[in-house]
GROMACS .gro file of C-alpha atoms in nm:
model
  390
    1MET     CA    1 -12.200   4.248  -7.090
    2LYS     CA    2 -11.867   4.367  -7.228
    3LYS     CA    3 -11.604   4.476  -6.976
    4VAL     CA    4 -11.373   4.767  -7.058
    5TYR     CA    5 -11.099   4.881  -6.822
    6ALA     CA    6 -11.032   5.245  -6.908
    7ASP     CA    7 -10.858   5.368  -6.594
    8ASN     CA    8 -10.496   5.276  -6.663
    9ALA     CA    9 -10.379   5.617  -6.538
   10ALA     CA   10 -10.495   5.503  -6.192
   11THR     CA   11 -10.325   5.164  -6.211
   12THR     CA   12 -10.248   4.884  -6.457
   13ASN     CA   13 -10.262   4.507  -6.447
   14VAL     CA   14  -9.940   4.318  -6.376
   15SER     CA   15  -9.840   4.168  -6.711
   16LYS     CA   16  -9.759   3.800  -6.755
   17PRO     CA   17  -9.389   3.858  -6.841
   18VAL     CA   18  -9.355   4.064  -6.523
   19LEU     CA   19  -9.517   3.793  -6.311
   20GLU     CA   20  -9.287   3.533  -6.466
   21ALA     CA   21  -8.984   3.747  -6.385
   22MET     CA   22  -9.095   3.782  -6.022
   23LEU     CA   23  -9.184   3.418  -5.948
   24PRO     CA   24  -8.826   3.289  -5.904
   25ILE     CA   25  -8.773   3.548  -5.630
   26TYR     CA   26  -9.078   3.433  -5.436
   27GLU     CA   27  -9.010   3.063  -5.486
   28ASN     CA   28  -8.632   3.019  -5.486
   29VAL     CA   29  -8.428   3.339  -5.443
   30TYR     CA   30  -8.608   3.472  -5.138
   31GLY     CA   31  -8.298   3.559  -4.935
   32ASN     CA   32  -8.228   3.900  -4.788
   33PRO     CA   33  -7.995   4.074  -5.037
   34SER     CA   34  -7.793   4.214  -4.746
   35SER     CA   35  -7.705   3.862  -4.622
   36LEU     CA   36  -7.367   3.704  -4.694
   37TYR     CA   37  -7.480   3.346  -4.761
   38GLU     CA   38  -7.554   3.211  -5.109
   39ILE     CA   39  -7.929   3.268  -5.131
   40GLY     CA   40  -7.882   3.627  -5.013
   41ALA     CA   41  -7.600   3.683  -5.262
   42GLU     CA   42  -7.826   3.552  -5.540
   43ALA     CA   43  -8.095   3.799  -5.438
   44ARG     CA   44  -7.832   4.075  -5.450
   45VAL     CA   45  -7.748   3.983  -5.809
   46TYR     CA   46  -8.116   4.017  -5.906
   47LEU     CA   47  -8.132   4.352  -5.726
   48ASP     CA   48  -7.819   4.485  -5.894
   49ASN     CA   49  -7.935   4.371  -6.238
   50ALA     CA   50  -8.271   4.541  -6.186
   51ARG     CA   51  -8.100   4.866  -6.086
   52GLU     CA   52  -7.885   4.849  -6.398
   53THR     CA   53  -8.193   4.792  -6.616
   54VAL     CA   54  -8.383   5.087  -6.467
   55ALA     CA   55  -8.080   5.312  -6.505
   56LYS     CA   56  -8.037   5.213  -6.870
   57CYS     CA   57  -8.403   5.286  -6.945
   58LEU     CA   58  -8.366   5.637  -6.801
   59GLY     CA   59  -8.026   5.720  -6.946
   60ALA     CA   60  -7.885   5.725  -6.591
   61ASN     CA   61  -7.599   5.558  -6.406
   62GLN     CA   62  -7.666   5.255  -6.187
   63ASN     CA   63  -7.558   5.433  -5.868
   64GLU     CA   64  -7.811   5.712  -5.933
   65ILE     CA   65  -8.116   5.484  -5.889
   66TYR     CA   66  -8.276   5.432  -5.547
   67PHE     CA   67  -8.572   5.199  -5.504
   68THR     CA   68  -8.872   5.321  -5.302
   69SER     CA   69  -9.229   5.219  -5.224
   70GLY     CA   70  -9.371   5.428  -5.509
   71GLY     CA   71  -9.424   5.772  -5.655
   72SER     CA   72  -9.547   5.946  -5.339
   73GLU     CA   73  -9.243   5.842  -5.138
   74SER     CA   74  -9.011   5.940  -5.422
   75ASP     CA   75  -9.175   6.283  -5.454
   76ASN     CA   76  -9.155   6.343  -5.080
   77TRP     CA   77  -8.792   6.237  -5.061
   78ALA     CA   78  -8.684   6.446  -5.361
   79ILE     CA   79  -8.863   6.767  -5.264
   80LYS     CA   80  -8.812   6.760  -4.888
   81GLY     CA   81  -8.459   6.633  -4.934
   82VAL     CA   82  -8.350   6.918  -5.161
   83ALA     CA   83  -8.534   7.176  -4.951
   84HIS     CA   84  -8.372   7.068  -4.626
   85ALA     CA   85  -8.030   7.023  -4.785
   86LEU     CA   86  -8.020   7.374  -4.928
   87MET     CA   87  -8.200   7.555  -4.646
   88ALA     CA   88  -7.870   7.621  -4.466
   89LYS     CA   89  -7.744   7.798  -4.778
   90GLY     CA   90  -8.033   8.043  -4.770
   91LYS     CA   91  -8.229   7.862  -5.040
   92ASN     CA   92  -8.586   7.849  -4.912
   93HIS     CA   93  -8.789   7.899  -5.231
   94ILE     CA   94  -8.957   7.622  -5.432
   95ILE     CA   95  -9.132   7.657  -5.769
   96THR     CA   96  -9.406   7.418  -5.877
   97SER     CA   97  -9.732   7.431  -6.074
   98LYS     CA   98 -10.094   7.455  -5.972
   99PHE     CA   99 -10.191   7.118  -6.119
  100GLU     CA  100  -9.930   6.885  -5.970
  101HIS     CA  101 -10.022   6.554  -5.811
  102HIS     CA  102 -10.114   6.584  -5.444
  103ALA     CA  103  -9.793   6.401  -5.354
  104VAL     CA  104  -9.615   6.716  -5.472
  105LEU     CA  105  -9.869   6.979  -5.366
  106HIS     CA  106  -9.911   6.844  -5.013
  107THR     CA  107  -9.535   6.806  -4.975
  108CYS     CA  108  -9.489   7.170  -5.078
  109GLU     CA  109  -9.763   7.272  -4.836
  110ALA     CA  110  -9.585   7.088  -4.554
  111LEU     CA  111  -9.266   7.277  -4.639
  112ARG     CA  112  -9.456   7.606  -4.649
  113LYS     CA  113  -9.559   7.544  -4.288
  114GLU     CA  114  -9.189   7.502  -4.208
  115GLY     CA  115  -9.120   7.849  -4.347
  116PHE     CA  116  -9.039   7.776  -4.713
  117GLU     CA  117  -9.175   8.005  -4.985
  118ILE     CA  118  -9.372   7.825  -5.256
  119THR     CA  119  -9.454   7.968  -5.600
  120TYR     CA  120  -9.738   7.799  -5.791
  121LEU     CA  121  -9.717   7.856  -6.165
  122GLU     CA  122 -10.018   7.888  -6.396
  123VAL     CA  123 -10.084   7.611  -6.649
  124TYR     CA  124 -10.337   7.792  -6.870
  125GLU     CA  125 -10.623   7.646  -7.072
  126ASN     CA  126 -10.404   7.403  -7.264
  127GLY     CA  127 -10.269   7.252  -6.942
  128ILE     CA  128  -9.904   7.330  -7.013
  129VAL     CA  129  -9.650   7.523  -6.805
  130LYS     CA  130  -9.465   7.796  -6.995
  131PRO     CA  131  -9.084   7.774  -6.959
  132GLU     CA  132  -9.065   8.154  -6.956
  133ASP     CA  133  -9.288   8.157  -6.647
  134VAL     CA  134  -9.043   7.924  -6.475
  135GLU     CA  135  -8.753   8.154  -6.557
  136LYS     CA  136  -8.938   8.463  -6.435
  137ALA     CA  137  -9.014   8.293  -6.103
  138ILE     CA  138  -8.653   8.193  -6.028
  139LYS     CA  139  -8.470   8.411  -5.777
  140ASP     CA  140  -8.155   8.398  -5.567
  141THR     CA  141  -8.326   8.193  -5.295
  142THR     CA  142  -8.474   7.929  -5.528
  143ALA     CA  143  -8.368   7.578  -5.426
  144LEU     CA  144  -8.583   7.362  -5.652
  145VAL     CA  145  -8.823   7.359  -5.945
  146THR     CA  146  -9.060   7.061  -5.944
  147ILE     CA  147  -9.286   7.021  -6.249
  148MET     CA  148  -9.462   6.697  -6.342
  149TYR     CA  149  -9.366   6.537  -6.674
  150ALA     CA  150  -9.726   6.458  -6.774
  151ASN     CA  151 -10.043   6.542  -6.587
  152ASN     CA  152 -10.223   6.247  -6.431
  153GLU     CA  153 -10.574   6.380  -6.495
  154ILE     CA  154 -10.565   6.544  -6.837
  155GLY     CA  155 -10.250   6.386  -6.980
  156THR     CA  156 -10.078   6.702  -7.103
  157ILE     CA  157  -9.701   6.669  -7.151
  158GLN     CA  158  -9.480   6.948  -7.020
  159PRO     CA  159  -9.174   7.103  -7.192
  160ILE     CA  160  -8.940   6.922  -6.956
  161LYS     CA  161  -8.617   6.961  -7.152
  162GLU     CA  162  -8.668   7.336  -7.185
  163ILE     CA  163  -8.754   7.380  -6.818
  164GLY     CA  164  -8.454   7.168  -6.721
  165ALA     CA  165  -8.225   7.383  -6.936
  166ILE     CA  166  -8.353   7.698  -6.765
  167CYS     CA  167  -8.291   7.546  -6.423
  168LYS     CA  168  -7.940   7.440  -6.526
  169LYS     CA  169  -7.867   7.789  -6.656
  170HIS     CA  170  -7.962   7.942  -6.321
  171GLY     CA  171  -7.800   7.675  -6.104
  172VAL     CA  172  -8.134   7.552  -5.967
  173LEU     CA  173  -8.211   7.183  -5.916
  174PHE     CA  174  -8.495   7.037  -6.124
  175HIS     CA  175  -8.723   6.751  -6.016
  176THR     CA  176  -8.998   6.595  -6.223
  177ASP     CA  177  -9.275   6.364  -6.112
  178ALA     CA  178  -9.270   6.129  -6.411
  179VAL     CA  179  -9.514   5.874  -6.268
  180GLN     CA  180  -9.760   5.911  -6.558
  181ALA     CA  181  -9.496   5.964  -6.826
  182ILE     CA  182  -9.268   5.665  -6.762
  183GLY     CA  183  -9.322   5.398  -7.026
  184ASN     CA  184  -9.526   5.638  -7.237
  185VAL     CA  185  -9.258   5.883  -7.356
  186HIS     CA  186  -8.887   5.854  -7.423
  187ILE     CA  187  -8.690   5.982  -7.126
  188ASP     CA  188  -8.319   6.055  -7.098
  189VAL     CA  189  -8.243   6.231  -6.772
  190LYS     CA  190  -7.906   6.363  -6.886
  191GLU     CA  191  -8.023   6.487  -7.226
  192GLN     CA  192  -8.334   6.644  -7.072
  193ASN     CA  193  -8.152   6.823  -6.789
  194ILE     CA  194  -8.335   6.635  -6.513
  195ASP     CA  195  -8.170   6.627  -6.168
  196LEU     CA  196  -8.426   6.415  -5.982
  197LEU     CA  197  -8.707   6.197  -6.120
  198SER     CA  198  -8.985   5.998  -5.950
  199LEU     CA  199  -9.156   5.689  -6.091
  200SER     CA  200  -9.397   5.419  -5.976
  201GLY     CA  201  -9.420   5.065  -6.113
  202HIS     CA  202  -9.794   5.008  -6.106
  203LYS     CA  203  -9.848   5.266  -6.382
  204PHE     CA  204  -9.673   5.046  -6.641
  205HIS     CA  205  -9.774   4.687  -6.557
  206ALA     CA  206  -9.546   4.633  -6.257
  207PRO     CA  207  -9.686   4.561  -5.909
  208LYS     CA  208  -9.805   4.823  -5.664
  209GLY     CA  209  -9.583   4.930  -5.377
  210VAL     CA  210  -9.257   4.968  -5.568
  211GLY     CA  211  -9.104   5.273  -5.733
  212ALA     CA  212  -8.776   5.453  -5.776
  213LEU     CA  213  -8.610   5.789  -5.741
  214TYR     CA  214  -8.332   5.903  -5.973
  215ILE     CA  215  -8.089   6.139  -5.800
  216ARG     CA  216  -7.819   6.282  -6.022
  217ARG     CA  217  -7.469   6.199  -5.907
  218GLY     CA  218  -7.327   6.477  -5.691
  219ILE     CA  219  -7.660   6.577  -5.537
  220ARG     CA  220  -7.664   6.499  -5.164
  221ILE     CA  221  -7.997   6.505  -4.984
  222PRO     CA  222  -8.088   6.377  -4.636
  223ASN     CA  223  -8.263   6.044  -4.592
  224LEU     CA  224  -8.641   6.028  -4.577
  225ILE     CA  225  -8.627   5.686  -4.404
  226ASP     CA  226  -8.345   5.612  -4.159
  227GLY     CA  227  -8.240   5.271  -4.036
  228GLY     CA  228  -8.023   5.012  -4.205
  229ALA     CA  229  -7.765   5.048  -4.480
  230GLN     CA  230  -7.987   4.950  -4.774
  231GLU     CA  231  -7.984   5.154  -5.097
  232SER     CA  232  -7.629   5.277  -5.033
  233GLY     CA  233  -7.732   5.389  -4.687
  234LYS     CA  234  -7.988   5.633  -4.829
  235ARG     CA  235  -8.318   5.448  -4.790
  236ALA     CA  236  -8.355   5.201  -4.503
  237GLY     CA  237  -8.566   4.886  -4.515
  238THR     CA  238  -8.516   4.539  -4.661
  239GLU     CA  239  -8.557   4.570  -5.037
  240ASN     CA  240  -8.868   4.435  -5.206
  241VAL     CA  241  -8.657   4.230  -5.447
  242ALA     CA  242  -8.948   4.062  -5.627
  243GLY     CA  243  -9.126   4.393  -5.678
  244ILE     CA  244  -8.807   4.562  -5.792
  245VAL     CA  245  -8.737   4.285  -6.042
  246GLY     CA  246  -9.094   4.324  -6.167
  247LEU     CA  247  -9.053   4.700  -6.199
  248ALA     CA  248  -8.733   4.661  -6.399
  249LYS     CA  249  -8.887   4.404  -6.632
  250ALA     CA  250  -9.199   4.616  -6.686
  251LEU     CA  251  -8.995   4.928  -6.752
  252GLU     CA  252  -8.772   4.744  -6.998
  253ILE     CA  253  -9.075   4.619  -7.192
  254ALA     CA  254  -9.250   4.958  -7.180
  255THR     CA  255  -8.941   5.142  -7.300
  256GLU     CA  256  -8.883   4.904  -7.589
  257THR     CA  257  -9.245   4.926  -7.709
  258ILE     CA  258  -9.317   5.299  -7.664
  259ASP     CA  259  -9.333   5.386  -8.034
  260SER     CA  260  -9.554   5.097  -8.146
  261LYS     CA  261  -9.780   5.130  -7.841
  262ASN     CA  262  -9.820   5.506  -7.887
  263GLU     CA  263  -9.903   5.468  -8.254
  264LYS     CA  264 -10.182   5.228  -8.162
  265LEU     CA  265 -10.312   5.437  -7.872
  266LYS     CA  266 -10.305   5.766  -8.064
  267LYS     CA  267 -10.515   5.615  -8.340
  268MET     CA  268 -10.765   5.479  -8.088
  269THR     CA  269 -10.797   5.792  -7.876
  270SER     CA  270 -10.808   6.027  -8.174
  271ARG     CA  271 -11.117   5.846  -8.299
  272LEU     CA  272 -11.264   5.850  -7.950
  273ILE     CA  273 -11.209   6.226  -7.915
  274ASP     CA  274 -11.371   6.296  -8.251
  275GLU     CA  275 -11.680   6.095  -8.161
  276VAL     CA  276 -11.720   6.215  -7.802
  277LEU     CA  277 -11.693   6.581  -7.905
  278LYS     CA  278 -12.002   6.528  -8.117
  279ILE     CA  279 -12.194   6.526  -7.790
  280GLU     CA  280 -12.353   6.866  -7.733
  281ARG     CA  281 -12.174   7.092  -7.484
  282SER     CA  282 -11.876   6.860  -7.442
  283ARG     CA  283 -11.509   6.960  -7.435
  284LEU     CA  284 -11.165   6.801  -7.435
  285ASN     CA  285 -10.952   6.912  -7.142
  286GLY     CA  286 -10.597   7.018  -7.225
  287ASP     CA  287 -10.398   7.037  -7.547
  288ARG     CA  288 -10.505   6.780  -7.806
  289GLU     CA  289 -10.156   6.707  -7.942
  290LYS     CA  290  -9.917   6.758  -7.650
  291ARG     CA  291 -10.066   6.481  -7.442
  292LEU     CA  292 -10.011   6.118  -7.352
  293PRO     CA  293 -10.163   5.911  -7.636
  294GLY     CA  294 -10.360   5.692  -7.394
  295ASN     CA  295 -10.510   5.966  -7.177
  296VAL     CA  296 -10.822   6.168  -7.263
  297SER     CA  297 -11.024   6.391  -7.035
  298PHE     CA  298 -11.366   6.537  -7.115
  299CYS     CA  299 -11.620   6.762  -6.947
  300PHE     CA  300 -11.994   6.748  -7.012
  301GLU     CA  301 -12.206   7.042  -6.908
  302GLY     CA  302 -12.515   6.974  -6.703
  303ILE     CA  303 -12.413   6.648  -6.536
  304GLU     CA  304 -12.215   6.527  -6.233
  305GLY     CA  305 -11.905   6.318  -6.294
  306GLU     CA  306 -11.984   6.080  -6.010
  307SER     CA  307 -12.322   5.985  -6.159
  308LEU     CA  308 -12.158   5.936  -6.497
  309LEU     CA  309 -11.901   5.698  -6.349
  310LEU     CA  310 -12.163   5.491  -6.171
  311MET     CA  311 -12.371   5.451  -6.486
  312LEU     CA  312 -12.066   5.362  -6.694
  313ASP     CA  313 -11.975   5.102  -6.434
  314MET     CA  314 -12.322   4.950  -6.468
  315LYS     CA  315 -12.239   4.905  -6.836
  316GLY     CA  316 -11.904   4.740  -6.758
  317ILE     CA  317 -11.680   5.044  -6.823
  318SER     CA  318 -11.425   5.131  -6.554
  319ALA     CA  319 -11.328   5.499  -6.575
  320SER     CA  320 -11.254   5.791  -6.345
  321SER     CA  321 -11.355   6.151  -6.297
  322GLY     CA  322 -11.143   6.459  -6.247
  323SER     CA  323 -11.389   6.556  -5.977
  324ALA     CA  324 -11.271   6.500  -5.622
  325CYS     CA  325 -11.634   6.441  -5.515
  326THR     CA  326 -11.567   6.070  -5.566
  327SER     CA  327 -11.341   6.081  -5.259
  328GLY     CA  328 -11.600   6.256  -5.041
  329SER     CA  329 -11.527   6.618  -5.131
  330LEU     CA  330 -11.776   6.849  -5.295
  331ASP     CA  331 -11.499   7.044  -5.462
  332PRO     CA  332 -11.410   6.975  -5.827
  333SER     CA  333 -11.063   6.872  -5.938
  334HIS     CA  334 -10.786   7.124  -5.869
  335VAL     CA  335 -10.641   7.028  -6.209
  336LEU     CA  336 -10.954   7.132  -6.397
  337LEU     CA  337 -10.986   7.453  -6.197
  338SER     CA  338 -10.621   7.534  -6.272
  339ILE     CA  339 -10.688   7.532  -6.647
  340GLY     CA  340 -10.970   7.782  -6.601
  341LEU     CA  341 -11.284   7.566  -6.592
  342PRO     CA  342 -11.569   7.699  -6.377
  343HIS     CA  343 -11.688   7.475  -6.095
  344GLU     CA  344 -12.014   7.378  -6.261
  345ILE     CA  345 -11.835   7.245  -6.572
  346ALA     CA  346 -11.543   7.086  -6.387
  347HIS     CA  347 -11.789   6.874  -6.190
  348GLY     CA  348 -11.897   6.696  -6.509
  349SER     CA  349 -11.560   6.545  -6.596
  350LEU     CA  350 -11.456   6.204  -6.725
  351ARG     CA  351 -11.108   6.060  -6.767
  352LEU     CA  352 -11.056   5.760  -6.993
  353SER     CA  353 -10.704   5.615  -6.994
  354PHE     CA  354 -10.582   5.320  -7.197
  355SER     CA  355 -10.284   5.087  -7.219
  356ASP     CA  356 -10.157   4.843  -7.479
  357VAL     CA  357 -10.404   4.591  -7.336
  358ASN     CA  358 -10.697   4.789  -7.477
  359CYS     CA  359 -10.823   4.747  -7.834
  360GLU     CA  360 -11.042   4.913  -8.098
  361GLU     CA  361 -11.344   4.715  -7.978
  362ASP     CA  362 -11.312   4.888  -7.639
  363ILE     CA  363 -11.330   5.225  -7.812
  364ASP     CA  364 -11.631   5.111  -8.014
  365TYR     CA  365 -11.812   5.011  -7.695
  366ILE     CA  366 -11.739   5.341  -7.519
  367ILE     CA  367 -11.854   5.541  -7.825
  368GLU     CA  368 -12.174   5.337  -7.830
  369THR     CA  369 -12.238   5.355  -7.455
  370LEU     CA  370 -12.134   5.703  -7.343
  371PRO     CA  371 -12.369   5.937  -7.538
  372PRO     CA  372 -12.694   5.770  -7.421
  373ILE     CA  373 -12.576   5.790  -7.060
  374VAL     CA  374 -12.491   6.160  -7.092
  375ASN     CA  375 -12.832   6.224  -7.250
  376ARG     CA  376 -13.010   6.029  -6.976
  377LEU     CA  377 -12.835   6.220  -6.699
  378ARG     CA  378 -12.912   6.551  -6.865
  379ALA     CA  379 -13.277   6.455  -6.901
  380MET     CA  380 -13.291   6.415  -6.523
  381SER     CA  381 -13.102   6.738  -6.451
  382PRO     CA  382 -13.278   7.073  -6.388
  383LEU     CA  383 -12.939   7.236  -6.445
  384TRP     CA  384 -12.935   7.114  -6.805
  385ASP     CA  385 -13.272   7.281  -6.869
  386ARG     CA  386 -13.132   7.612  -6.748
  387ILE     CA  387 -12.820   7.570  -6.965
  388ILE     CA  388 -13.001   7.505  -7.292
  389ASN     CA  389 -13.278   7.756  -7.226
  390GLY     CA  390 -13.035   8.031  -7.131
   0.00000   0.00000   0.00000
């Protein structure tokens, strides 16, 4: 049976060049980079070089990059940090969107319980935030706008530069969760008016448990983790040097290959979309063009996403559903509800996400395998009978 991994938006494999870059740290340069002796100083060199690489890939300065454990920590630090830093100045309002990652939504909810006011912007059927809505929501008490660069479930890319320009015009800080976008789109934090940016290595072939937060020079926010003097005294804890070196190598490779990779992925997913939409009562979620080339999300009326995933897995296809029922909840994805899908349709969702590791043969296999499974599930569903018979 053929195996197809089509859940790269959830996580990616660690590539061979990344593993090779990390091995010397585990085997030979395993010293604590804060130590003064030779093996520690060597580890510090690796750490500094990695920071310089990450900064270069983002169009940032080296002293604006802080290494973290991943995207969730970076989101928490950025949002809570700005909120608490500006609270004393009477800035207690945060603007975000309805379809952010839970690392952002739950952080905003925690701040709401502290007394902060949160505005949740609409994203509409195409899954894109309107810059004019951002501007209308800004007021004198606004401390931060936090809008994700690309949605993790439906892949739609947001007008980040335009939103950043609006924030700059009004003197409001702008944070973007770029976890899904990094390595898939060209990013320049200065040119795109980004003040804070979160990323996570395991989305672009680096290991899990390592990420980074870009904080524009001049922005001072309180620490999320207190302790030692690591990361310029801003983020305590002995640095994961091997993971950081892996992240930097993976980001360097991803940044250099964006155009060629996207050309390949767009061709593959465009064909997949055309074929899948031939299935009766199917739909593509979000804008077809303004999306990550490797991310496609569908809904199929009359079926449950969880059953679809299990049957795809039996055929060797690893995918995911926008439906939160896979994590024990009966509620459909908040992302799909935010773009206006009714509950009964949102439950029948499927996300397929690809990386440069995937090939045309993977697409062929999915096109061959998916329609019969959808038909089989519908044949067993009384709901489908009601749909087609009115």
